[in-house]
C-alpha cells in the first residue's frame, strides 16, 4: 500500500470520527451517560471530551484496520465490499449498545439512538474505504449459501452465544441484567448471537485456502474480536471499575464466536459444492 493511499485511509477515519462526535452532540437528548459518573483516571486527567474522542479514534481505526486486512476475501467488488463490511460492523456495534438497557437501565430508545450515532459513521467509513482503487486480486466471489444454511448459521451462533453468555451470567464472571431484566436479557443475548450469524453470512466463508481452525480464529479474533474489543473499551476508558468485566466479555465472546464459526463450517455441515471444495483446499 503506497503512502498516498494510507494518507487517504487516515483522512477517511478522521472524517468519520468527526461525524460520529457530531452525531452524538446532535442526539445529546438521548444520552446514556449516568447522572453521577465515577470517571476513570484517564478521563480525570484528559477530560471526558478528549477521552471519548480518543476512544472513537481507536474504535474506527480498529474497524478500518480489519477492513484493510480482509477486503480481498469479502464477497463482491468495490462498494459491495464496503456495504457488506459496514453493515456487519454497524450491526455489531448497535446491538452491543443495546445491552445497556438491561445493564444500566437505559431506555431502549436512548440505546438505539446512541447506537445509531456510532453505526452510521462506521457504515459510511466502510463505504468510503471501498471506494479506494482496488488492487489486483481484490475481488472475491460470494458463497452461494442456501436458505437452509443461513437459518442454521443464525441458529448455531444464537445457541452458542446464549449458552456461553448465560454460563458467564450465572457464575458472575461478567455483569448482567438477567435478574433485574430477565426477559430483555434473554432476548438480547439470543438476538446478539443471531446478529453474529448474520455478520458471518455477510462476510462469507473467509479465506478458503486457510484451514478451518485458522478461518475460525480469523473470524473470531480478528473480524469480530477487534471490533468488539475496541467498542467495549469505551466503558473502562471513560469510567472506573469496568476493566475486568470488559476484558472478561471480550475473551468469552471472542471464544464463543470462534467456536460458532468452527461448528458452522466443520465436517457434517452440507452447504454447497463450492463450500465442499473450499474445505478440501483448506485441509490440503
PDB file of C-alpha atoms in Angstrom:
ATOM      1  CA  UNK A   1       0.000   0.000   0.000  1.00  0.00           C
ATOM      2  CA  UNK A   2       1.509   3.322  -1.077  1.00  0.00           C
ATOM      3  CA  UNK A   3       1.793   6.407   1.139  1.00  0.00           C
ATOM      4  CA  UNK A   4      -0.976   8.259  -0.711  1.00  0.00           C
ATOM      5  CA  UNK A   5      -3.495   5.503  -0.052  1.00  0.00           C
ATOM      6  CA  UNK A   6      -2.502   5.330   3.616  1.00  0.00           C
ATOM      7  CA  UNK A   7      -2.973   9.076   3.987  1.00  0.00           C
ATOM      8  CA  UNK A   8      -6.404   8.755   2.360  1.00  0.00           C
ATOM      9  CA  UNK A   9      -7.365   5.977   4.783  1.00  0.00           C
ATOM     10  CA  UNK A  10      -6.291   8.098   7.756  1.00  0.00           C
ATOM     11  CA  UNK A  11      -8.311  11.028   6.397  1.00  0.00           C
ATOM     12  CA  UNK A  12     -11.397   8.827   5.995  1.00  0.00           C
ATOM     13  CA  UNK A  13     -11.062   7.566   9.568  1.00  0.00           C
ATOM     14  CA  UNK A  14     -10.706  11.099  10.956  1.00  0.00           C
ATOM     15  CA  UNK A  15     -13.688  12.393   8.956  1.00  0.00           C
ATOM     16  CA  UNK A  16     -15.901   9.562  10.184  1.00  0.00           C
ATOM     17  CA  UNK A  17     -14.732  10.072  13.773  1.00  0.00           C
ATOM     18  CA  UNK A  18     -15.724  13.751  13.494  1.00  0.00           C
ATOM     19  CA  UNK A  19     -19.095  12.693  12.102  1.00  0.00           C
ATOM     20  CA  UNK A  20     -19.511  10.276  14.997  1.00  0.00           C
ATOM     21  CA  UNK A  21     -18.801  13.045  17.520  1.00  0.00           C
ATOM     22  CA  UNK A  22     -21.168  15.411  15.714  1.00  0.00           C
ATOM     23  CA  UNK A  23     -23.999  12.855  15.734  1.00  0.00           C
ATOM     24  CA  UNK A  24     -23.550  12.271  19.450  1.00  0.00           C
ATOM     25  CA  UNK A  25     -23.737  16.010  20.062  1.00  0.00           C
ATOM     26  CA  UNK A  26     -26.908  16.292  17.967  1.00  0.00           C
ATOM     27  CA  UNK A  27     -28.523  13.356  19.804  1.00  0.00           C
ATOM     28  CA  UNK A  28     -27.382  14.511  23.235  1.00  0.00           C
ATOM     29  CA  UNK A  29     -31.000  14.489  24.451  1.00  0.00           C
ATOM     30  CA  UNK A  30     -30.855  10.679  24.164  1.00  0.00           C
ATOM     31  CA  UNK A  31     -27.567  10.369  26.030  1.00  0.00           C
ATOM     32  CA  UNK A  32     -26.996   7.217  28.111  1.00  0.00           C
ATOM     33  CA  UNK A  33     -24.416   8.870  30.383  1.00  0.00           C
ATOM     34  CA  UNK A  34     -25.128   8.333  34.117  1.00  0.00           C
ATOM     35  CA  UNK A  35     -26.003  11.352  36.235  1.00  0.00           C
ATOM     36  CA  UNK A  36     -23.133  10.993  38.728  1.00  0.00           C
ATOM     37  CA  UNK A  37     -20.442   9.046  36.873  1.00  0.00           C
ATOM     38  CA  UNK A  38     -17.302   7.679  38.510  1.00  0.00           C
ATOM     39  CA  UNK A  39     -14.770   8.644  35.864  1.00  0.00           C
ATOM     40  CA  UNK A  40     -11.586   6.708  35.190  1.00  0.00           C
ATOM     41  CA  UNK A  41      -8.114   8.080  35.823  1.00  0.00           C
ATOM     42  CA  UNK A  42      -7.739   8.709  32.096  1.00  0.00           C
ATOM     43  CA  UNK A  43     -10.968  10.728  31.935  1.00  0.00           C
ATOM     44  CA  UNK A  44      -9.995  12.671  35.064  1.00  0.00           C
ATOM     45  CA  UNK A  45      -6.643  13.607  33.538  1.00  0.00           C
ATOM     46  CA  UNK A  46      -7.714  14.307  29.952  1.00  0.00           C
ATOM     47  CA  UNK A  47     -11.347  15.301  30.386  1.00  0.00           C
ATOM     48  CA  UNK A  48     -14.386  13.445  29.085  1.00  0.00           C
ATOM     49  CA  UNK A  49     -14.407  15.102  25.655  1.00  0.00           C
ATOM     50  CA  UNK A  50     -10.816  14.162  24.813  1.00  0.00           C
ATOM     51  CA  UNK A  51     -11.240  10.667  26.264  1.00  0.00           C
ATOM     52  CA  UNK A  52     -14.367   9.993  24.200  1.00  0.00           C
ATOM     53  CA  UNK A  53     -12.627  11.352  21.095  1.00  0.00           C
ATOM     54  CA  UNK A  54      -9.648   9.052  21.704  1.00  0.00           C
ATOM     55  CA  UNK A  55     -11.996   6.097  22.067  1.00  0.00           C
ATOM     56  CA  UNK A  56     -13.744   6.972  18.790  1.00  0.00           C
ATOM     57  CA  UNK A  57     -10.393   7.228  17.039  1.00  0.00           C
ATOM     58  CA  UNK A  58      -9.374   3.833  18.453  1.00  0.00           C
ATOM     59  CA  UNK A  59     -12.651   2.138  17.511  1.00  0.00           C
ATOM     60  CA  UNK A  60     -12.793   3.493  13.961  1.00  0.00           C
ATOM     61  CA  UNK A  61      -9.098   2.840  13.392  1.00  0.00           C
ATOM     62  CA  UNK A  62      -9.618  -0.756  14.504  1.00  0.00           C
ATOM     63  CA  UNK A  63     -12.561  -1.198  12.128  1.00  0.00           C
ATOM     64  CA  UNK A  64     -10.561   0.319   9.257  1.00  0.00           C
ATOM     65  CA  UNK A  65      -7.566  -1.911  10.028  1.00  0.00           C
ATOM     66  CA  UNK A  66      -9.707  -5.046   9.906  1.00  0.00           C
ATOM     67  CA  UNK A  67     -11.293  -3.965   6.621  1.00  0.00           C
ATOM     68  CA  UNK A  68      -7.880  -3.415   5.026  1.00  0.00           C
ATOM     69  CA  UNK A  69      -6.752  -6.837   6.253  1.00  0.00           C
ATOM     70  CA  UNK A  70      -9.736  -8.789   4.917  1.00  0.00           C
ATOM     71  CA  UNK A  71     -11.074  -6.783   1.956  1.00  0.00           C
ATOM     72  CA  UNK A  72      -9.588  -9.265  -0.538  1.00  0.00           C
ATOM     73  CA  UNK A  73     -11.837 -12.047   0.763  1.00  0.00           C
ATOM     74  CA  UNK A  74     -15.024 -10.051   1.333  1.00  0.00           C
ATOM     75  CA  UNK A  75     -17.501 -11.148  -1.359  1.00  0.00           C
ATOM     76  CA  UNK A  76     -18.240  -8.704  -4.165  1.00  0.00           C
ATOM     77  CA  UNK A  77     -16.460  -5.829  -5.853  1.00  0.00           C
ATOM     78  CA  UNK A  78     -15.826  -2.228  -4.877  1.00  0.00           C
ATOM     79  CA  UNK A  79     -18.691  -0.652  -2.971  1.00  0.00           C
ATOM     80  CA  UNK A  80     -20.377  -4.007  -2.372  1.00  0.00           C
ATOM     81  CA  UNK A  81     -17.458  -4.934  -0.110  1.00  0.00           C
ATOM     82  CA  UNK A  82     -17.976  -1.748   1.871  1.00  0.00           C
ATOM     83  CA  UNK A  83     -21.716  -2.325   2.167  1.00  0.00           C
ATOM     84  CA  UNK A  84     -21.167  -5.849   3.473  1.00  0.00           C
ATOM     85  CA  UNK A  85     -18.441  -4.939   5.947  1.00  0.00           C
ATOM     86  CA  UNK A  86     -20.066  -1.689   7.034  1.00  0.00           C
ATOM     87  CA  UNK A  87     -23.398  -3.421   7.638  1.00  0.00           C
ATOM     88  CA  UNK A  88     -21.666  -6.153   9.646  1.00  0.00           C
ATOM     89  CA  UNK A  89     -19.793  -3.805  11.985  1.00  0.00           C
ATOM     90  CA  UNK A  90     -22.757  -1.421  12.301  1.00  0.00           C
ATOM     91  CA  UNK A  91     -24.927  -4.345  13.451  1.00  0.00           C
ATOM     92  CA  UNK A  92     -22.331  -5.494  15.987  1.00  0.00           C
ATOM     93  CA  UNK A  93     -21.898  -2.009  17.467  1.00  0.00           C
ATOM     94  CA  UNK A  94     -25.628  -1.270  17.520  1.00  0.00           C
ATOM     95  CA  UNK A  95     -26.517  -4.497  19.323  1.00  0.00           C
ATOM     96  CA  UNK A  96     -23.617  -4.007  21.732  1.00  0.00           C
ATOM     97  CA  UNK A  97     -25.061  -0.633  22.697  1.00  0.00           C
ATOM     98  CA  UNK A  98     -28.490  -2.143  23.334  1.00  0.00           C
ATOM     99  CA  UNK A  99     -27.125  -4.375  26.104  1.00  0.00           C
ATOM    100  CA  UNK A 100     -27.007  -1.244  28.265  1.00  0.00           C
ATOM    101  CA  UNK A 101     -30.802  -1.367  28.575  1.00  0.00           C
ATOM    102  CA  UNK A 102     -30.569  -4.322  30.972  1.00  0.00           C
ATOM    103  CA  UNK A 103     -27.167  -3.499  32.454  1.00  0.00           C
ATOM    104  CA  UNK A 104     -27.747   0.137  33.354  1.00  0.00           C
ATOM    105  CA  UNK A 105     -31.483   0.648  32.972  1.00  0.00           C
ATOM    106  CA  UNK A 106     -31.134   2.887  29.913  1.00  0.00           C
ATOM    107  CA  UNK A 107     -34.348   3.494  27.922  1.00  0.00           C
ATOM    108  CA  UNK A 108     -34.255   1.330  24.810  1.00  0.00           C
ATOM    109  CA  UNK A 109     -34.878   4.320  22.537  1.00  0.00           C
ATOM    110  CA  UNK A 110     -31.821   6.038  24.015  1.00  0.00           C
ATOM    111  CA  UNK A 111     -29.657   2.985  23.451  1.00  0.00           C
ATOM    112  CA  UNK A 112     -30.921   2.681  19.889  1.00  0.00           C
ATOM    113  CA  UNK A 113     -30.309   6.340  19.009  1.00  0.00           C
ATOM    114  CA  UNK A 114     -26.838   6.385  20.599  1.00  0.00           C
ATOM    115  CA  UNK A 115     -26.027   3.101  18.860  1.00  0.00           C
ATOM    116  CA  UNK A 116     -27.082   4.532  15.503  1.00  0.00           C
ATOM    117  CA  UNK A 117     -24.791   7.514  16.120  1.00  0.00           C
ATOM    118  CA  UNK A 118     -21.889   5.051  16.013  1.00  0.00           C
ATOM    119  CA  UNK A 119     -23.325   2.635  13.444  1.00  0.00           C
ATOM    120  CA  UNK A 120     -23.980   5.246  10.740  1.00  0.00           C
ATOM    121  CA  UNK A 121     -20.417   6.665  10.661  1.00  0.00           C
ATOM    122  CA  UNK A 122     -18.767   3.222  10.695  1.00  0.00           C
ATOM    123  CA  UNK A 123     -21.014   2.121   7.821  1.00  0.00           C
ATOM    124  CA  UNK A 124     -20.069   5.266   5.897  1.00  0.00           C
ATOM    125  CA  UNK A 125     -16.391   4.678   6.639  1.00  0.00           C
ATOM    126  CA  UNK A 126     -16.556   1.191   5.132  1.00  0.00           C
ATOM    127  CA  UNK A 127     -18.216   2.610   2.001  1.00  0.00           C
ATOM    128  CA  UNK A 128     -15.522   5.273   1.638  1.00  0.00           C
ATOM    129  CA  UNK A 129     -12.736   2.745   2.149  1.00  0.00           C
ATOM    130  CA  UNK A 130     -14.260   0.510  -0.506  1.00  0.00           C
ATOM    131  CA  UNK A 131     -14.156   3.386  -2.998  1.00  0.00           C
ATOM    132  CA  UNK A 132     -10.357   3.399  -2.922  1.00  0.00           C
ATOM    133  CA  UNK A 133      -8.821   1.940  -6.070  1.00  0.00           C
ATOM    134  CA  UNK A 134      -8.997  -1.832  -5.833  1.00  0.00           C
ATOM    135  CA  UNK A 135      -5.792  -3.700  -6.367  1.00  0.00           C
ATOM    136  CA  UNK A 136      -5.309  -6.806  -8.456  1.00  0.00           C
ATOM    137  CA  UNK A 137      -6.996  -9.856  -6.984  1.00  0.00           C
ATOM    138  CA  UNK A 138      -9.154  -7.952  -4.529  1.00  0.00           C
ATOM    139  CA  UNK A 139     -12.466  -9.108  -5.991  1.00  0.00           C
ATOM    140  CA  UNK A 140     -13.931 -12.210  -4.356  1.00  0.00           C
ATOM    141  CA  UNK A 141     -16.944 -14.233  -5.359  1.00  0.00           C
ATOM    142  CA  UNK A 142     -19.667 -14.657  -2.770  1.00  0.00           C
ATOM    143  CA  UNK A 143     -20.541 -18.097  -1.437  1.00  0.00           C
ATOM    144  CA  UNK A 144     -23.987 -19.158  -2.712  1.00  0.00           C
ATOM    145  CA  UNK A 145     -25.220 -20.200   0.722  1.00  0.00           C
ATOM    146  CA  UNK A 146     -28.558 -21.950   0.784  1.00  0.00           C
ATOM    147  CA  UNK A 147     -31.507 -20.686   2.811  1.00  0.00           C
ATOM    148  CA  UNK A 148     -31.220 -23.776   4.992  1.00  0.00           C
ATOM    149  CA  UNK A 149     -27.601 -22.967   5.779  1.00  0.00           C
ATOM    150  CA  UNK A 150     -28.418 -19.348   6.544  1.00  0.00           C
ATOM    151  CA  UNK A 151     -31.075 -20.422   9.029  1.00  0.00           C
ATOM    152  CA  UNK A 152     -28.658 -22.936  10.522  1.00  0.00           C
ATOM    153  CA  UNK A 153     -25.930 -20.297  10.839  1.00  0.00           C
ATOM    154  CA  UNK A 154     -28.190 -17.909  12.720  1.00  0.00           C
ATOM    155  CA  UNK A 155     -29.412 -20.744  14.968  1.00  0.00           C
ATOM    156  CA  UNK A 156     -25.925 -22.072  15.745  1.00  0.00           C
ATOM    157  CA  UNK A 157     -24.422 -18.692  16.588  1.00  0.00           C
ATOM    158  CA  UNK A 158     -27.506 -17.723  18.619  1.00  0.00           C
ATOM    159  CA  UNK A 159     -27.384 -21.002  20.546  1.00  0.00           C
ATOM    160  CA  UNK A 160     -23.647 -20.915  21.243  1.00  0.00           C
ATOM    161  CA  UNK A 161     -23.737 -17.274  22.321  1.00  0.00           C
ATOM    162  CA  UNK A 162     -26.816 -17.823  24.505  1.00  0.00           C
ATOM    163  CA  UNK A 163     -25.392 -20.843  26.337  1.00  0.00           C
ATOM    164  CA  UNK A 164     -21.941 -19.315  26.770  1.00  0.00           C
ATOM    165  CA  UNK A 165     -23.209 -15.949  27.955  1.00  0.00           C
ATOM    166  CA  UNK A 166     -25.648 -17.474  30.449  1.00  0.00           C
ATOM    167  CA  UNK A 167     -22.860 -19.596  31.898  1.00  0.00           C
ATOM    168  CA  UNK A 168     -20.978 -16.324  32.443  1.00  0.00           C
ATOM    169  CA  UNK A 169     -24.106 -14.650  33.859  1.00  0.00           C
ATOM    170  CA  UNK A 170     -24.840 -17.424  36.370  1.00  0.00           C
ATOM    171  CA  UNK A 171     -21.244 -17.677  37.583  1.00  0.00           C
ATOM    172  CA  UNK A 172     -20.909 -13.917  37.906  1.00  0.00           C
ATOM    173  CA  UNK A 173     -17.905 -13.758  35.581  1.00  0.00           C
ATOM    174  CA  UNK A 174     -19.485 -10.763  33.843  1.00  0.00           C
ATOM    175  CA  UNK A 175     -22.122  -8.248  34.884  1.00  0.00           C
ATOM    176  CA  UNK A 176     -25.604  -8.885  33.556  1.00  0.00           C
ATOM    177  CA  UNK A 177     -29.220  -7.879  33.969  1.00  0.00           C
ATOM    178  CA  UNK A 178     -30.644 -11.400  33.957  1.00  0.00           C
ATOM    179  CA  UNK A 179     -32.013 -10.960  37.483  1.00  0.00           C
ATOM    180  CA  UNK A 180     -33.404  -7.430  37.181  1.00  0.00           C
ATOM    181  CA  UNK A 181     -34.431  -7.658  33.496  1.00  0.00           C
ATOM    182  CA  UNK A 182     -34.655 -11.400  32.785  1.00  0.00           C
ATOM    183  CA  UNK A 183     -36.850 -11.234  29.671  1.00  0.00           C
ATOM    184  CA  UNK A 184     -34.913  -8.442  27.962  1.00  0.00           C
ATOM    185  CA  UNK A 185     -31.572 -10.054  28.854  1.00  0.00           C
ATOM    186  CA  UNK A 186     -32.681 -13.357  27.317  1.00  0.00           C
ATOM    187  CA  UNK A 187     -33.882 -11.829  24.068  1.00  0.00           C
ATOM    188  CA  UNK A 188     -30.883  -9.501  23.750  1.00  0.00           C
ATOM    189  CA  UNK A 189     -28.465 -12.399  24.235  1.00  0.00           C
ATOM    190  CA  UNK A 190     -30.333 -14.564  21.737  1.00  0.00           C
ATOM    191  CA  UNK A 191     -30.568 -11.768  19.143  1.00  0.00           C
ATOM    192  CA  UNK A 192     -26.922 -10.768  19.629  1.00  0.00           C
ATOM    193  CA  UNK A 193     -25.911 -14.317  18.741  1.00  0.00           C
ATOM    194  CA  UNK A 194     -28.240 -14.267  15.732  1.00  0.00           C
ATOM    195  CA  UNK A 195     -26.713 -10.937  14.697  1.00  0.00           C
ATOM    196  CA  UNK A 196     -23.263 -12.546  14.662  1.00  0.00           C
ATOM    197  CA  UNK A 197     -24.678 -15.265  12.413  1.00  0.00           C
ATOM    198  CA  UNK A 198     -25.880 -12.564  10.012  1.00  0.00           C
ATOM    199  CA  UNK A 199     -22.413 -10.996  10.102  1.00  0.00           C
ATOM    200  CA  UNK A 200     -20.952 -14.375   9.156  1.00  0.00           C
ATOM    201  CA  UNK A 201     -23.284 -14.573   6.156  1.00  0.00           C
ATOM    202  CA  UNK A 202     -22.442 -11.016   5.071  1.00  0.00           C
ATOM    203  CA  UNK A 203     -18.706 -11.650   5.069  1.00  0.00           C
ATOM    204  CA  UNK A 204     -18.855 -15.171   3.655  1.00  0.00           C
ATOM    205  CA  UNK A 205     -16.585 -18.173   4.105  1.00  0.00           C
ATOM    206  CA  UNK A 206     -13.410 -16.111   4.510  1.00  0.00           C
ATOM    207  CA  UNK A 207     -10.005 -17.368   3.407  1.00  0.00           C
ATOM    208  CA  UNK A 208     -10.892 -20.568   1.559  1.00  0.00           C
ATOM    209  CA  UNK A 209      -7.216 -21.540   1.272  1.00  0.00           C
ATOM    210  CA  UNK A 210      -6.808 -21.480   5.058  1.00  0.00           C
ATOM    211  CA  UNK A 211      -7.507 -24.406   7.369  1.00  0.00           C
ATOM    212  CA  UNK A 212     -10.808 -24.399   9.218  1.00  0.00           C
ATOM    213  CA  UNK A 213      -9.104 -23.612  12.532  1.00  0.00           C
ATOM    214  CA  UNK A 214      -7.326 -20.602  11.051  1.00  0.00           C
ATOM    215  CA  UNK A 215     -10.511 -19.356   9.389  1.00  0.00           C
ATOM    216  CA  UNK A 216     -12.401 -19.681  12.662  1.00  0.00           C
ATOM    217  CA  UNK A 217      -9.650 -17.796  14.507  1.00  0.00           C
ATOM    218  CA  UNK A 218      -9.599 -15.126  11.800  1.00  0.00           C
ATOM    219  CA  UNK A 219     -13.335 -14.563  12.071  1.00  0.00           C
ATOM    220  CA  UNK A 220     -13.489 -14.784  15.847  1.00  0.00           C
ATOM    221  CA  UNK A 221     -10.346 -12.931  16.913  1.00  0.00           C
ATOM    222  CA  UNK A 222      -9.720 -10.534  14.020  1.00  0.00           C
ATOM    223  CA  UNK A 223     -13.047  -9.631  12.415  1.00  0.00           C
ATOM    224  CA  UNK A 224     -15.322  -9.946  15.427  1.00  0.00           C
ATOM    225  CA  UNK A 225     -12.760  -9.696  18.216  1.00  0.00           C
ATOM    226  CA  UNK A 226     -11.038  -6.455  17.217  1.00  0.00           C
ATOM    227  CA  UNK A 227     -14.304  -4.626  16.509  1.00  0.00           C
ATOM    228  CA  UNK A 228     -15.939  -5.977  19.669  1.00  0.00           C
ATOM    229  CA  UNK A 229     -12.948  -5.125  21.850  1.00  0.00           C
ATOM    230  CA  UNK A 230     -12.423  -1.576  20.593  1.00  0.00           C
ATOM    231  CA  UNK A 231     -16.128  -0.816  21.009  1.00  0.00           C
ATOM    232  CA  UNK A 232     -16.405  -2.250  24.532  1.00  0.00           C
ATOM    233  CA  UNK A 233     -13.259  -0.458  25.704  1.00  0.00           C
ATOM    234  CA  UNK A 234     -15.340   2.713  25.872  1.00  0.00           C
ATOM    235  CA  UNK A 235     -16.536   1.787  29.379  1.00  0.00           C
ATOM    236  CA  UNK A 236     -13.185   1.220  31.160  1.00  0.00           C
ATOM    237  CA  UNK A 237     -11.601   4.083  29.239  1.00  0.00           C
ATOM    238  CA  UNK A 238     -14.206   6.562  30.480  1.00  0.00           C
ATOM    239  CA  UNK A 239     -15.446   5.036  33.742  1.00  0.00           C
ATOM    240  CA  UNK A 240     -13.796   3.422  36.734  1.00  0.00           C
ATOM    241  CA  UNK A 241     -14.449  -0.195  37.743  1.00  0.00           C
ATOM    242  CA  UNK A 242     -15.254  -1.811  34.399  1.00  0.00           C
ATOM    243  CA  UNK A 243     -11.866  -3.046  33.162  1.00  0.00           C
ATOM    244  CA  UNK A 244     -12.069  -6.618  34.496  1.00  0.00           C
ATOM    245  CA  UNK A 245     -15.659  -7.056  33.355  1.00  0.00           C
ATOM    246  CA  UNK A 246     -14.984  -5.750  29.861  1.00  0.00           C
ATOM    247  CA  UNK A 247     -11.851  -7.880  29.421  1.00  0.00           C
ATOM    248  CA  UNK A 248     -13.848 -10.933  30.502  1.00  0.00           C
ATOM    249  CA  UNK A 249     -16.558 -10.104  27.955  1.00  0.00           C
ATOM    250  CA  UNK A 250     -14.028  -9.698  25.170  1.00  0.00           C
ATOM    251  CA  UNK A 251     -12.331 -13.026  25.906  1.00  0.00           C
ATOM    252  CA  UNK A 252     -15.528 -15.029  26.444  1.00  0.00           C
ATOM    253  CA  UNK A 253     -17.440 -13.598  23.474  1.00  0.00           C
ATOM    254  CA  UNK A 254     -14.498 -13.956  21.107  1.00  0.00           C
ATOM    255  CA  UNK A 255     -14.080 -17.607  22.056  1.00  0.00           C
ATOM    256  CA  UNK A 256     -17.816 -18.249  21.643  1.00  0.00           C
ATOM    257  CA  UNK A 257     -17.835 -16.678  18.167  1.00  0.00           C
ATOM    258  CA  UNK A 258     -14.740 -18.655  17.150  1.00  0.00           C
ATOM    259  CA  UNK A 259     -16.399 -21.877  18.277  1.00  0.00           C
ATOM    260  CA  UNK A 260     -19.591 -20.947  16.452  1.00  0.00           C
ATOM    261  CA  UNK A 261     -17.711 -20.367  13.187  1.00  0.00           C
ATOM    262  CA  UNK A 262     -15.820 -23.658  13.541  1.00  0.00           C
ATOM    263  CA  UNK A 263     -19.036 -25.584  14.058  1.00  0.00           C
ATOM    264  CA  UNK A 264     -20.718 -23.887  11.097  1.00  0.00           C
ATOM    265  CA  UNK A 265     -18.046 -24.782   8.579  1.00  0.00           C
ATOM    266  CA  UNK A 266     -16.969 -28.051  10.175  1.00  0.00           C
ATOM    267  CA  UNK A 267     -17.490 -31.565   8.837  1.00  0.00           C
ATOM    268  CA  UNK A 268     -21.106 -32.660   8.639  1.00  0.00           C
ATOM    269  CA  UNK A 269     -22.491 -29.262   7.590  1.00  0.00           C
ATOM    270  CA  UNK A 270     -23.625 -29.504   3.975  1.00  0.00           C
ATOM    271  CA  UNK A 271     -23.894 -26.180   2.139  1.00  0.00           C
ATOM    272  CA  UNK A 272     -22.884 -26.117  -1.499  1.00  0.00           C
ATOM    273  CA  UNK A 273     -20.391 -27.853  -3.810  1.00  0.00           C
ATOM    274  CA  UNK A 274     -18.296 -24.662  -3.660  1.00  0.00           C
ATOM    275  CA  UNK A 275     -18.041 -24.883   0.122  1.00  0.00           C
ATOM    276  CA  UNK A 276     -17.083 -28.554  -0.067  1.00  0.00           C
ATOM    277  CA  UNK A 277     -14.290 -27.599  -2.466  1.00  0.00           C
ATOM    278  CA  UNK A 278     -13.083 -24.846  -0.140  1.00  0.00           C
ATOM    279  CA  UNK A 279     -12.881 -27.354   2.719  1.00  0.00           C
ATOM    280  CA  UNK A 280     -10.640 -29.590   0.653  1.00  0.00           C
ATOM    281  CA  UNK A 281      -8.392 -26.646  -0.221  1.00  0.00           C
ATOM    282  CA  UNK A 282      -8.168 -25.602   3.421  1.00  0.00           C
ATOM    283  CA  UNK A 283      -7.263 -29.115   4.588  1.00  0.00           C
ATOM    284  CA  UNK A 284      -4.660 -29.704   1.878  1.00  0.00           C
TER     285      UNK A 284
END
